[in-house]
PDB file of C-alpha atoms in Angstrom:
ATOM      1  CA  UNK W   5     -88.502 235.159 268.150  1.00 51.00           C
ATOM      2  CA  UNK W   6     -91.640 235.914 270.182  1.00 49.00           C
ATOM      3  CA  UNK W   7     -93.792 234.030 267.673  1.00 50.00           C
ATOM      4  CA  UNK W   8     -91.652 230.948 268.200  1.00 50.00           C
ATOM      5  CA  UNK W   9     -91.979 231.370 271.922  1.00 52.00           C
ATOM      6  CA  UNK W  10     -95.761 231.141 271.654  1.00 52.00           C
ATOM      7  CA  UNK W  11     -95.624 227.672 270.153  1.00 48.00           C
ATOM      8  CA  UNK W  12     -94.213 226.037 273.259  1.00 45.00           C
ATOM      9  CA  UNK W  13     -95.359 228.059 276.251  1.00 49.00           C
ATOM     10  CA  UNK W  14     -97.974 226.385 278.408  1.00 43.00           C
ATOM     11  CA  UNK W  15    -100.869 227.833 280.331  1.00 43.00           C
ATOM     12  CA  UNK W  16    -100.153 229.007 283.837  1.00 41.00           C
ATOM     13  CA  UNK W  17    -103.889 228.896 284.503  1.00 41.00           C
ATOM     14  CA  UNK W  18    -105.617 226.179 286.469  1.00 40.00           C
ATOM     15  CA  UNK W  19    -108.161 225.375 289.124  1.00 38.00           C
ATOM     16  CA  UNK W  20    -108.287 226.041 292.803  1.00 38.00           C
ATOM     17  CA  UNK W  21    -109.242 229.150 294.667  1.00 38.00           C
ATOM     18  CA  UNK W  22    -109.907 230.926 297.885  1.00 37.00           C
ATOM     19  CA  UNK W  23    -112.970 230.519 300.003  1.00 36.00           C
ATOM     20  CA  UNK W  24    -114.742 232.791 302.422  1.00 38.00           C
ATOM     21  CA  UNK W  25    -114.076 233.469 306.061  1.00 40.00           C
ATOM     22  CA  UNK W  26    -112.753 236.364 308.046  1.00 42.00           C
ATOM     23  CA  UNK W  27    -109.079 237.068 308.638  1.00 41.00           C
ATOM     24  CA  UNK W  28    -107.999 236.003 312.116  1.00 42.00           C
ATOM     25  CA  UNK W  29    -105.315 237.421 314.349  1.00 41.00           C
ATOM     26  CA  UNK W  30    -102.842 234.813 315.534  1.00 45.00           C
ATOM     27  CA  UNK W  31     -99.256 235.110 316.666  1.00 41.00           C
ATOM     28  CA  UNK W  32     -98.537 231.602 315.435  1.00 44.00           C
ATOM     29  CA  UNK W  33     -98.732 230.054 312.002  1.00 47.00           C
ATOM     30  CA  UNK W  34     -95.997 228.758 309.766  1.00 44.00           C
ATOM     31  CA  UNK W  35     -92.872 227.254 311.286  1.00 45.00           C
ATOM     32  CA  UNK W  36     -92.867 226.588 315.028  1.00 55.00           C
ATOM     33  CA  UNK W  37     -91.092 229.399 316.822  1.00 80.00           C
ATOM     34  CA  UNK W  38     -89.959 231.422 313.787  1.00 93.00           C
ATOM     35  CA  UNK W  39     -91.109 235.030 313.557  1.00 96.00           C
ATOM     36  CA  UNK W  40     -89.932 237.938 311.382  1.00 97.00           C
ATOM     37  CA  UNK W  41     -86.984 239.728 312.925  1.00 93.00           C
ATOM     38  CA  UNK W  42     -88.290 243.220 312.251  1.00 95.00           C
ATOM     39  CA  UNK W  43     -90.281 245.157 309.685  1.00 98.00           C
ATOM     40  CA  UNK W  44     -90.733 242.962 306.613  1.00 99.00           C
ATOM     41  CA  UNK W  45     -90.084 244.591 303.244  1.00 99.00           C
ATOM     42  CA  UNK W  46     -92.446 243.709 300.404  1.00 99.00           C
ATOM     43  CA  UNK W  47     -90.691 244.737 297.189  1.00 99.00           C
ATOM     44  CA  UNK W  48     -92.793 245.526 294.117  1.00 97.00           C
ATOM     45  CA  UNK W  49     -91.247 245.487 290.651  1.00 93.00           C
ATOM     46  CA  UNK W  50     -93.635 248.155 289.383  1.00 88.00           C
ATOM     47  CA  UNK W  51     -94.850 251.624 290.206  1.00 84.00           C
ATOM     48  CA  UNK W  52     -97.737 252.310 292.637  1.00 89.00           C
ATOM     49  CA  UNK W  53    -101.226 251.606 291.337  1.00 82.00           C
ATOM     50  CA  UNK W  54    -100.474 248.706 289.002  1.00 80.00           C
ATOM     51  CA  UNK W  55    -101.550 245.098 289.385  1.00 84.00           C
ATOM     52  CA  UNK W  56     -98.421 243.988 291.238  1.00 91.00           C
ATOM     53  CA  UNK W  57     -98.658 246.940 293.606  1.00 93.00           C
ATOM     54  CA  UNK W  58    -102.325 246.232 294.354  1.00 92.00           C
ATOM     55  CA  UNK W  59    -101.663 242.569 295.152  1.00 94.00           C
ATOM     56  CA  UNK W  60     -98.727 243.472 297.402  1.00 98.00           C
ATOM     57  CA  UNK W  61    -100.609 246.095 299.386  1.00 98.00           C
ATOM     58  CA  UNK W  62    -103.693 243.905 299.693  1.00 98.00           C
ATOM     59  CA  UNK W  63    -101.670 241.028 301.129  1.00 98.00           C
ATOM     60  CA  UNK W  64     -99.642 243.283 303.417  1.00 99.00           C
ATOM     61  CA  UNK W  65    -102.789 244.814 304.893  1.00 98.00           C
ATOM     62  CA  UNK W  66    -104.358 241.401 305.472  1.00 98.00           C
ATOM     63  CA  UNK W  67    -101.165 239.839 306.854  1.00 98.00           C
ATOM     64  CA  UNK W  68    -100.748 242.547 309.470  1.00 98.00           C
ATOM     65  CA  UNK W  69    -104.281 241.807 310.682  1.00 98.00           C
ATOM     66  CA  UNK W  70    -103.730 238.046 310.619  1.00 97.00           C
ATOM     67  CA  UNK W  71    -100.536 238.085 312.716  1.00 96.00           C
ATOM     68  CA  UNK W  72    -100.206 240.079 315.931  1.00 94.00           C
ATOM     69  CA  UNK W  73     -97.091 242.219 315.862  1.00 95.00           C
ATOM     70  CA  UNK W  74     -96.304 241.687 312.173  1.00 97.00           C
ATOM     71  CA  UNK W  75     -95.170 244.894 310.504  1.00 98.00           C
ATOM     72  CA  UNK W  76     -94.635 245.157 306.747  1.00 99.00           C
ATOM     73  CA  UNK W  77     -93.744 247.956 304.377  1.00 98.00           C
ATOM     74  CA  UNK W  78     -94.067 248.170 300.585  1.00 98.00           C
ATOM     75  CA  UNK W  79     -91.159 249.418 298.434  1.00 98.00           C
ATOM     76  CA  UNK W  80     -91.689 250.182 294.745  1.00 97.00           C
ATOM     77  CA  UNK W  81     -88.863 249.847 292.219  1.00 96.00           C
ATOM     78  CA  UNK W  82     -88.583 249.533 288.482  1.00 92.00           C
ATOM     79  CA  UNK W  83     -88.748 245.862 287.535  1.00 92.00           C
ATOM     80  CA  UNK W  84     -85.040 245.152 286.989  1.00 95.00           C
ATOM     81  CA  UNK W  85     -84.027 247.224 290.011  1.00 97.00           C
ATOM     82  CA  UNK W  86     -86.475 245.316 292.218  1.00 98.00           C
ATOM     83  CA  UNK W  87     -85.138 241.858 291.445  1.00 98.00           C
ATOM     84  CA  UNK W  88     -81.520 242.993 291.448  1.00 98.00           C
ATOM     85  CA  UNK W  89     -82.061 244.486 294.902  1.00 98.00           C
ATOM     86  CA  UNK W  90     -83.796 241.404 296.315  1.00 99.00           C
ATOM     87  CA  UNK W  91     -81.150 239.116 294.812  1.00 98.00           C
ATOM     88  CA  UNK W  92     -78.615 241.071 296.854  1.00 98.00           C
ATOM     89  CA  UNK W  93     -80.596 240.357 300.040  1.00 99.00           C
ATOM     90  CA  UNK W  94     -79.666 236.650 300.061  1.00 98.00           C
ATOM     91  CA  UNK W  95     -80.401 235.020 303.398  1.00 98.00           C
ATOM     92  CA  UNK W  96     -82.721 237.814 304.517  1.00 98.00           C
ATOM     93  CA  UNK W  97     -85.908 236.133 305.725  1.00 98.00           C
ATOM     94  CA  UNK W  98     -87.687 239.475 305.979  1.00 98.00           C
ATOM     95  CA  UNK W  99     -87.682 240.427 302.277  1.00 99.00           C
ATOM     96  CA  UNK W 100     -90.368 239.325 299.803  1.00 99.00           C
ATOM     97  CA  UNK W 101     -90.969 240.346 296.185  1.00 99.00           C
ATOM     98  CA  UNK W 102     -93.911 240.234 293.802  1.00 98.00           C
ATOM     99  CA  UNK W 103     -93.546 238.019 290.730  1.00 97.00           C
ATOM    100  CA  UNK W 104     -95.355 237.673 287.407  1.00 93.00           C
ATOM    101  CA  UNK W 105     -94.700 235.772 284.192  1.00 89.00           C
ATOM    102  CA  UNK W 106     -93.127 238.722 282.426  1.00 87.00           C
ATOM    103  CA  UNK W 107     -90.983 239.735 285.409  1.00 92.00           C
ATOM    104  CA  UNK W 108     -89.377 236.409 286.294  1.00 95.00           C
ATOM    105  CA  UNK W 109     -89.702 234.188 283.202  1.00 93.00           C
ATOM    106  CA  UNK W 110     -89.781 236.096 279.920  1.00 90.00           C
ATOM    107  CA  UNK W 111     -87.842 239.299 280.611  1.00 92.00           C
ATOM    108  CA  UNK W 112     -84.827 237.668 282.303  1.00 95.00           C
ATOM    109  CA  UNK W 113     -84.367 235.317 279.346  1.00 92.00           C
ATOM    110  CA  UNK W 114     -85.184 237.584 276.415  1.00 89.00           C
ATOM    111  CA  UNK W 115     -83.222 240.517 277.847  1.00 92.00           C
ATOM    112  CA  UNK W 116     -80.309 238.483 279.324  1.00 92.00           C
ATOM    113  CA  UNK W 117     -80.811 239.907 282.797  1.00 95.00           C
ATOM    114  CA  UNK W 118     -78.653 238.891 285.762  1.00 95.00           C
ATOM    115  CA  UNK W 119     -81.372 236.954 287.588  1.00 97.00           C
ATOM    116  CA  UNK W 120     -83.930 234.181 287.114  1.00 95.00           C
ATOM    117  CA  UNK W 121     -86.868 233.054 289.229  1.00 97.00           C
ATOM    118  CA  UNK W 122     -84.688 230.218 290.550  1.00 97.00           C
ATOM    119  CA  UNK W 123     -82.330 232.727 292.201  1.00 98.00           C
ATOM    120  CA  UNK W 124     -85.130 233.455 294.648  1.00 99.00           C
ATOM    121  CA  UNK W 125     -87.239 231.374 297.043  1.00 98.00           C
ATOM    122  CA  UNK W 126     -90.626 230.487 295.495  1.00 98.00           C
ATOM    123  CA  UNK W 127     -93.420 230.917 298.041  1.00 98.00           C
ATOM    124  CA  UNK W 128     -96.844 230.833 296.384  1.00 98.00           C
ATOM    125  CA  UNK W 129     -98.766 231.479 293.188  1.00 97.00           C
ATOM    126  CA  UNK W 130    -102.284 232.490 294.134  1.00 96.00           C
ATOM    127  CA  UNK W 131    -104.121 233.783 291.045  1.00 96.00           C
ATOM    128  CA  UNK W 132    -103.982 234.096 287.276  1.00 93.00           C
ATOM    129  CA  UNK W 133    -104.938 237.114 285.202  1.00 93.00           C
ATOM    130  CA  UNK W 134    -105.983 236.369 281.604  1.00 94.00           C
ATOM    131  CA  UNK W 135    -105.653 238.971 278.856  1.00 96.00           C
ATOM    132  CA  UNK W 136    -108.467 240.277 276.660  1.00 98.00           C
ATOM    133  CA  UNK W 137    -108.478 241.953 273.261  1.00 99.00           C
ATOM    134  CA  UNK W 138    -110.188 245.291 273.881  1.00 99.00           C
ATOM    135  CA  UNK W 139    -111.497 247.851 271.379  1.00 99.00           C
ATOM    136  CA  UNK W 140    -113.259 251.183 271.626  1.00 98.00           C
ATOM    137  CA  UNK W 141    -117.025 250.795 271.780  1.00 98.00           C
ATOM    138  CA  UNK W 142    -117.561 252.363 268.348  1.00 98.00           C
ATOM    139  CA  UNK W 143    -114.878 250.195 266.718  1.00 98.00           C
ATOM    140  CA  UNK W 144    -115.661 248.431 263.479  1.00 97.00           C
ATOM    141  CA  UNK W 145    -114.400 245.212 265.067  1.00 98.00           C
ATOM    142  CA  UNK W 146    -117.086 242.991 266.558  1.00 98.00           C
ATOM    143  CA  UNK W 147    -114.927 239.860 266.536  1.00 98.00           C
ATOM    144  CA  UNK W 148    -111.428 238.622 265.804  1.00 98.00           C
ATOM    145  CA  UNK W 149    -112.699 237.589 262.375  1.00 97.00           C
ATOM    146  CA  UNK W 150    -113.285 241.285 261.677  1.00 98.00           C
ATOM    147  CA  UNK W 151    -109.721 242.032 262.776  1.00 98.00           C
ATOM    148  CA  UNK W 152    -108.384 239.348 260.447  1.00 97.00           C
ATOM    149  CA  UNK W 153    -110.392 240.699 257.514  1.00 97.00           C
ATOM    150  CA  UNK W 154    -109.260 244.276 258.095  1.00 98.00           C
ATOM    151  CA  UNK W 155    -105.625 243.221 258.505  1.00 97.00           C
ATOM    152  CA  UNK W 156    -105.589 242.011 254.912  1.00 95.00           C
ATOM    153  CA  UNK W 157    -106.369 245.530 253.738  1.00 96.00           C
ATOM    154  CA  UNK W 158    -104.509 247.801 256.169  1.00 96.00           C
ATOM    155  CA  UNK W 159    -102.091 247.843 259.074  1.00 97.00           C
ATOM    156  CA  UNK W 160    -103.643 246.966 262.425  1.00 98.00           C
ATOM    157  CA  UNK W 161    -102.117 248.356 265.622  1.00 98.00           C
ATOM    158  CA  UNK W 162    -102.254 246.348 268.860  1.00 98.00           C
ATOM    159  CA  UNK W 163    -101.461 247.903 272.219  1.00 98.00           C
ATOM    160  CA  UNK W 164     -99.255 245.865 274.574  1.00 96.00           C
ATOM    161  CA  UNK W 165     -97.652 246.600 277.943  1.00 89.00           C
ATOM    162  CA  UNK W 166     -93.843 246.246 277.828  1.00 83.00           C
ATOM    163  CA  UNK W 167     -91.957 244.797 274.887  1.00 81.00           C
ATOM    164  CA  UNK W 168     -91.057 241.590 276.737  1.00 79.00           C
ATOM    165  CA  UNK W 169     -94.293 240.700 278.465  1.00 81.00           C
ATOM    166  CA  UNK W 170     -97.199 238.323 278.177  1.00 85.00           C
ATOM    167  CA  UNK W 171     -99.140 240.759 275.949  1.00 90.00           C
ATOM    168  CA  UNK W 172     -96.401 240.604 273.320  1.00 87.00           C
ATOM    169  CA  UNK W 173     -96.515 236.811 273.370  1.00 86.00           C
ATOM    170  CA  UNK W 174    -100.284 236.896 272.930  1.00 91.00           C
ATOM    171  CA  UNK W 175    -100.086 239.365 270.043  1.00 93.00           C
ATOM    172  CA  UNK W 176     -97.648 237.119 268.202  1.00 89.00           C
ATOM    173  CA  UNK W 177     -99.806 234.068 268.849  1.00 89.00           C
ATOM    174  CA  UNK W 178    -102.918 235.835 267.523  1.00 95.00           C
ATOM    175  CA  UNK W 179    -101.099 236.988 264.400  1.00 94.00           C
ATOM    176  CA  UNK W 180     -99.723 233.518 263.749  1.00 91.00           C
ATOM    177  CA  UNK W 181    -103.065 231.777 264.258  1.00 93.00           C
ATOM    178  CA  UNK W 182    -105.027 234.203 262.082  1.00 95.00           C
ATOM    179  CA  UNK W 183    -102.339 234.537 259.421  1.00 95.00           C
ATOM    180  CA  UNK W 184    -102.094 238.307 259.781  1.00 96.00           C
ATOM    181  CA  UNK W 185     -99.620 240.985 260.813  1.00 97.00           C
ATOM    182  CA  UNK W 186    -100.175 243.028 263.960  1.00 97.00           C
ATOM    183  CA  UNK W 187     -98.112 246.130 264.644  1.00 97.00           C
ATOM    184  CA  UNK W 188     -97.474 246.304 268.372  1.00 97.00           C
ATOM    185  CA  UNK W 189     -97.519 249.671 270.113  1.00 98.00           C
ATOM    186  CA  UNK W 190     -95.725 249.392 273.452  1.00 96.00           C
ATOM    187  CA  UNK W 191     -96.976 251.182 276.571  1.00 93.00           C
ATOM    188  CA  UNK W 192     -95.561 251.374 280.074  1.00 85.00           C
ATOM    189  CA  UNK W 193     -98.848 250.655 281.837  1.00 85.00           C
ATOM    190  CA  UNK W 194    -102.411 249.504 281.358  1.00 88.00           C
ATOM    191  CA  UNK W 195    -103.590 253.034 282.081  1.00 89.00           C
ATOM    192  CA  UNK W 196    -101.614 254.414 279.143  1.00 93.00           C
ATOM    193  CA  UNK W 197    -102.888 251.580 276.994  1.00 96.00           C
ATOM    194  CA  UNK W 198    -106.515 252.300 277.887  1.00 97.00           C
ATOM    195  CA  UNK W 199    -106.070 255.989 277.118  1.00 97.00           C
ATOM    196  CA  UNK W 200    -104.750 255.063 273.671  1.00 98.00           C
ATOM    197  CA  UNK W 201    -107.762 252.832 272.993  1.00 98.00           C
ATOM    198  CA  UNK W 202    -110.183 255.570 274.054  1.00 98.00           C
ATOM    199  CA  UNK W 203    -108.362 258.140 271.913  1.00 98.00           C
ATOM    200  CA  UNK W 204    -108.369 255.866 268.884  1.00 97.00           C
ATOM    201  CA  UNK W 205    -104.574 255.814 268.795  1.00 98.00           C
ATOM    202  CA  UNK W 206    -104.561 252.006 268.486  1.00 98.00           C
ATOM    203  CA  UNK W 207    -107.055 249.683 266.830  1.00 98.00           C
ATOM    204  CA  UNK W 208    -107.109 247.282 269.771  1.00 99.00           C
ATOM    205  CA  UNK W 209    -105.151 246.413 272.891  1.00 98.00           C
ATOM    206  CA  UNK W 210    -104.360 243.367 274.992  1.00 98.00           C
ATOM    207  CA  UNK W 211    -105.419 244.196 278.536  1.00 96.00           C
ATOM    208  CA  UNK W 212    -106.126 242.552 281.857  1.00 93.00           C
ATOM    209  CA  UNK W 213    -109.672 242.808 283.237  1.00 94.00           C
ATOM    210  CA  UNK W 214    -108.971 245.232 286.070  1.00 89.00           C
ATOM    211  CA  UNK W 215    -107.569 247.673 283.512  1.00 91.00           C
ATOM    212  CA  UNK W 216    -110.728 248.003 281.422  1.00 96.00           C
ATOM    213  CA  UNK W 217    -113.857 246.572 283.088  1.00 95.00           C
ATOM    214  CA  UNK W 218    -114.957 249.894 284.561  1.00 94.00           C
ATOM    215  CA  UNK W 219    -114.791 251.530 281.135  1.00 96.00           C
ATOM    216  CA  UNK W 220    -116.564 248.551 279.575  1.00 97.00           C
ATOM    217  CA  UNK W 221    -119.419 248.907 282.060  1.00 96.00           C
ATOM    218  CA  UNK W 222    -119.590 252.611 281.167  1.00 97.00           C
ATOM    219  CA  UNK W 223    -119.945 251.693 277.498  1.00 97.00           C
ATOM    220  CA  UNK W 224    -116.624 253.159 276.396  1.00 98.00           C
ATOM    221  CA  UNK W 225    -114.822 249.954 275.390  1.00 98.00           C
ATOM    222  CA  UNK W 226    -115.630 246.330 274.535  1.00 98.00           C
ATOM    223  CA  UNK W 227    -113.770 243.046 274.919  1.00 98.00           C
ATOM    224  CA  UNK W 228    -113.937 240.905 271.783  1.00 98.00           C
ATOM    225  CA  UNK W 229    -111.841 237.927 272.941  1.00 98.00           C
ATOM    226  CA  UNK W 230    -110.295 236.397 276.050  1.00 98.00           C
ATOM    227  CA  UNK W 231    -106.863 234.858 275.509  1.00 96.00           C
ATOM    228  CA  UNK W 232    -107.904 231.582 277.083  1.00 94.00           C
ATOM    229  CA  UNK W 233    -109.605 228.413 275.858  1.00 94.00           C
ATOM    230  CA  UNK W 234    -112.112 228.808 278.700  1.00 94.00           C
ATOM    231  CA  UNK W 235    -114.620 231.608 279.382  1.00 96.00           C
ATOM    232  CA  UNK W 236    -113.904 233.968 282.241  1.00 96.00           C
ATOM    233  CA  UNK W 237    -115.777 232.924 285.410  1.00 94.00           C
ATOM    234  CA  UNK W 238    -117.022 236.434 286.245  1.00 94.00           C
ATOM    235  CA  UNK W 239    -120.536 237.458 285.266  1.00 92.00           C
ATOM    236  CA  UNK W 240    -119.269 240.643 283.625  1.00 93.00           C
ATOM    237  CA  UNK W 241    -116.921 238.809 281.236  1.00 96.00           C
ATOM    238  CA  UNK W 242    -118.353 235.313 280.885  1.00 96.00           C
ATOM    239  CA  UNK W 243    -119.905 236.019 277.470  1.00 97.00           C
ATOM    240  CA  UNK W 244    -116.677 237.215 275.831  1.00 98.00           C
ATOM    241  CA  UNK W 245    -115.638 234.780 273.048  1.00 98.00           C
ATOM    242  CA  UNK W 246    -112.654 232.568 273.841  1.00 97.00           C
ATOM    243  CA  UNK W 247    -109.437 232.094 271.907  1.00 96.00           C
ATOM    244  CA  UNK W 248    -110.802 228.730 270.797  1.00 95.00           C
ATOM    245  CA  UNK W 249    -113.888 230.464 269.398  1.00 96.00           C
ATOM    246  CA  UNK W 250    -111.563 232.701 267.380  1.00 95.00           C
ATOM    247  CA  UNK W 251    -109.637 229.740 265.973  1.00 93.00           C
ATOM    248  CA  UNK W 252    -106.561 230.125 268.163  1.00 92.00           C
ATOM    249  CA  UNK W 253    -105.396 226.660 269.157  1.00 87.00           C
ATOM    250  CA  UNK W 254    -102.633 225.355 271.375  1.00 78.00           C
ATOM    251  CA  UNK W 255    -101.407 226.315 274.809  1.00 78.00           C
ATOM    252  CA  UNK W 256    -101.739 229.908 275.963  1.00 84.00           C
ATOM    253  CA  UNK W 257     -99.545 231.373 278.655  1.00 82.00           C
ATOM    254  CA  UNK W 258    -101.414 233.345 281.320  1.00 85.00           C
ATOM    255  CA  UNK W 259    -100.159 236.084 283.582  1.00 89.00           C
ATOM    256  CA  UNK W 260     -99.809 234.791 287.125  1.00 92.00           C
ATOM    257  CA  UNK W 261     -99.715 236.536 290.491  1.00 95.00           C
ATOM    258  CA  UNK W 262     -97.189 235.249 293.010  1.00 97.00           C
ATOM    259  CA  UNK W 263     -94.659 236.079 295.710  1.00 99.00           C
ATOM    260  CA  UNK W 264     -91.019 235.038 296.037  1.00 99.00           C
ATOM    261  CA  UNK W 265     -88.694 235.290 299.005  1.00 99.00           C
ATOM    262  CA  UNK W 266     -85.111 236.512 298.948  1.00 99.00           C
ATOM    263  CA  UNK W 267     -82.471 233.977 297.837  1.00 99.00           C
ATOM    264  CA  UNK W 268     -81.512 231.337 300.409  1.00 98.00           C
ATOM    265  CA  UNK W 269     -84.477 232.040 302.666  1.00 98.00           C
ATOM    266  CA  UNK W 270     -84.347 229.695 305.646  1.00 98.00           C
ATOM    267  CA  UNK W 271     -86.664 226.655 305.662  1.00 97.00           C
ATOM    268  CA  UNK W 272     -88.444 227.926 308.787  1.00 98.00           C
ATOM    269  CA  UNK W 273     -89.102 231.336 307.258  1.00 98.00           C
ATOM    270  CA  UNK W 274     -90.218 229.755 303.992  1.00 98.00           C
ATOM    271  CA  UNK W 275     -92.706 227.610 305.884  1.00 98.00           C
ATOM    272  CA  UNK W 276     -93.962 230.658 307.786  1.00 98.00           C
ATOM    273  CA  UNK W 277     -94.620 232.694 304.644  1.00 98.00           C
ATOM    274  CA  UNK W 278     -96.137 229.825 302.671  1.00 98.00           C
ATOM    275  CA  UNK W 279     -98.455 229.051 305.581  1.00 98.00           C
ATOM    276  CA  UNK W 280     -99.495 232.685 305.869  1.00 98.00           C
ATOM    277  CA  UNK W 281    -100.137 232.952 302.127  1.00 98.00           C
ATOM    278  CA  UNK W 282    -102.162 229.746 302.157  1.00 98.00           C
ATOM    279  CA  UNK W 283    -104.205 231.066 305.052  1.00 98.00           C
ATOM    280  CA  UNK W 284    -104.759 234.368 303.240  1.00 98.00           C
ATOM    281  CA  UNK W 285    -106.411 232.557 300.319  1.00 98.00           C
ATOM    282  CA  UNK W 286    -109.155 231.388 302.703  1.00 98.00           C
ATOM    283  CA  UNK W 287    -110.068 234.894 303.850  1.00 98.00           C
ATOM    284  CA  UNK W 288    -112.578 237.503 302.756  1.00 98.00           C
ATOM    285  CA  UNK W 289    -109.626 239.778 301.931  1.00 98.00           C
ATOM    286  CA  UNK W 290    -108.417 237.373 299.260  1.00 98.00           C
ATOM    287  CA  UNK W 291    -111.903 236.699 297.927  1.00 97.00           C
ATOM    288  CA  UNK W 292    -112.551 240.417 297.585  1.00 97.00           C
ATOM    289  CA  UNK W 293    -109.157 240.888 295.922  1.00 96.00           C
ATOM    290  CA  UNK W 294    -109.778 238.304 293.202  1.00 96.00           C
ATOM    291  CA  UNK W 295    -113.356 239.438 292.617  1.00 94.00           C
ATOM    292  CA  UNK W 296    -112.560 243.153 292.396  1.00 92.00           C
ATOM    293  CA  UNK W 297    -109.635 242.537 290.039  1.00 92.00           C
ATOM    294  CA  UNK W 298    -111.383 239.829 287.983  1.00 94.00           C
ATOM    295  CA  UNK W 299    -108.653 237.302 288.734  1.00 96.00           C
ATOM    296  CA  UNK W 300    -109.000 233.531 288.560  1.00 94.00           C
ATOM    297  CA  UNK W 301    -108.244 231.956 291.956  1.00 95.00           C
ATOM    298  CA  UNK W 302    -105.436 229.413 291.987  1.00 93.00           C
ATOM    299  CA  UNK W 303    -103.086 228.300 294.765  1.00 97.00           C
ATOM    300  CA  UNK W 304     -99.800 226.589 293.874  1.00 97.00           C
ATOM    301  CA  UNK W 305     -97.020 226.056 296.428  1.00 97.00           C
ATOM    302  CA  UNK W 306     -94.047 223.819 297.161  1.00 95.00           C
ATOM    303  CA  UNK W 307     -92.691 221.353 294.619  1.00 95.00           C
ATOM    304  CA  UNK W 308     -95.618 221.930 292.270  1.00 97.00           C
ATOM    305  CA  UNK W 309     -94.761 225.629 292.064  1.00 97.00           C
ATOM    306  CA  UNK W 310     -91.088 224.874 291.402  1.00 97.00           C
ATOM    307  CA  UNK W 311     -92.082 222.473 288.631  1.00 95.00           C
ATOM    308  CA  UNK W 312     -94.480 224.980 287.074  1.00 91.00           C
ATOM    309  CA  UNK W 313     -91.899 227.747 286.954  1.00 95.00           C
ATOM    310  CA  UNK W 314     -89.124 225.447 285.748  1.00 93.00           C
ATOM    311  CA  UNK W 315     -91.264 224.115 282.911  1.00 83.00           C
ATOM    312  CA  UNK W 316     -92.075 227.645 281.762  1.00 80.00           C
ATOM    313  CA  UNK W 317     -88.401 228.582 281.888  1.00 87.00           C
ATOM    314  CA  UNK W 318     -87.330 225.468 279.968  1.00 83.00           C
ATOM    315  CA  UNK W 319     -89.999 226.069 277.329  1.00 73.00           C
ATOM    316  CA  UNK W 320     -88.910 229.670 276.900  1.00 73.00           C
ATOM    317  CA  UNK W 321     -85.249 228.684 276.602  1.00 80.00           C
ATOM    318  CA  UNK W 322     -86.024 226.170 273.855  1.00 71.00           C
ATOM    319  CA  UNK W 323     -88.042 228.714 271.923  1.00 61.00           C
ATOM    320  CA  UNK W 324     -85.294 231.313 272.254  1.00 66.00           C
ATOM    321  CA  UNK W 325     -82.769 228.829 270.891  1.00 65.00           C
ATOM    322  CA  UNK W 326     -80.715 228.474 274.057  1.00 62.00           C
TER     323      UNK W 326
END
């Protein structure tokens, strides 16, 4: 099923980005006259320390500096609990939630959950986070060609985070393109995945840059492919071979970083939050965030964001036979 899904999913990666400039404090911004009615809750569908948690806390810290009197708090839930909770906050203009490809596109469809991205109020997508195939530094694998050769002689294990996430899609796409079988080993977090790579418990793992770059710089692990047709823009990862180099053709879905509002958020509140998020992408806070986490800057809002998410949902539904 996941292999079929790979054939029709399109890349969530594109251009755009945030520039420099310092955050400014301003009581205005967004819709004329609308202001949050109290402490704003930023809901995270993941535990503290992960990528979604980092993006939420980074934005919250910057937003409180950018708007006099704005107070925000971060609440961490398990993924399903987070979206179920926010769905129940319909009409609440003071509740936001983090959103990624796995959380709001793939998992709701493949697991028949009681929500979809369209139940919420799309606000902004502001970065993408491509996956890399990572191996221990002393691994026999220098390239994906080495992986393909070895897979013809023995079972190859590939670490992925969550059974219904972007890593699983990528693993299936790699296996299909190279004509091999990969045995996925599912982990709850990138930290667990990295520990398994270092211990030699898996042959390789699909990981996002922030999860392994520090260990790569220390000489403990290596990236042998980026799951993208384009090289990564960062100096540290720009030399890693692309999916195209490895013979993987077609569209590749990319993890995205975004925020949604509660269902039925008012137009004035929606405008306020979109404006604030757009402003954030012009600040040093945002620039530091994308650089430190090796993200690719991209800002998508409004009708374009709705169209992007709807296309990904429609593609996934077709692949799942709905």
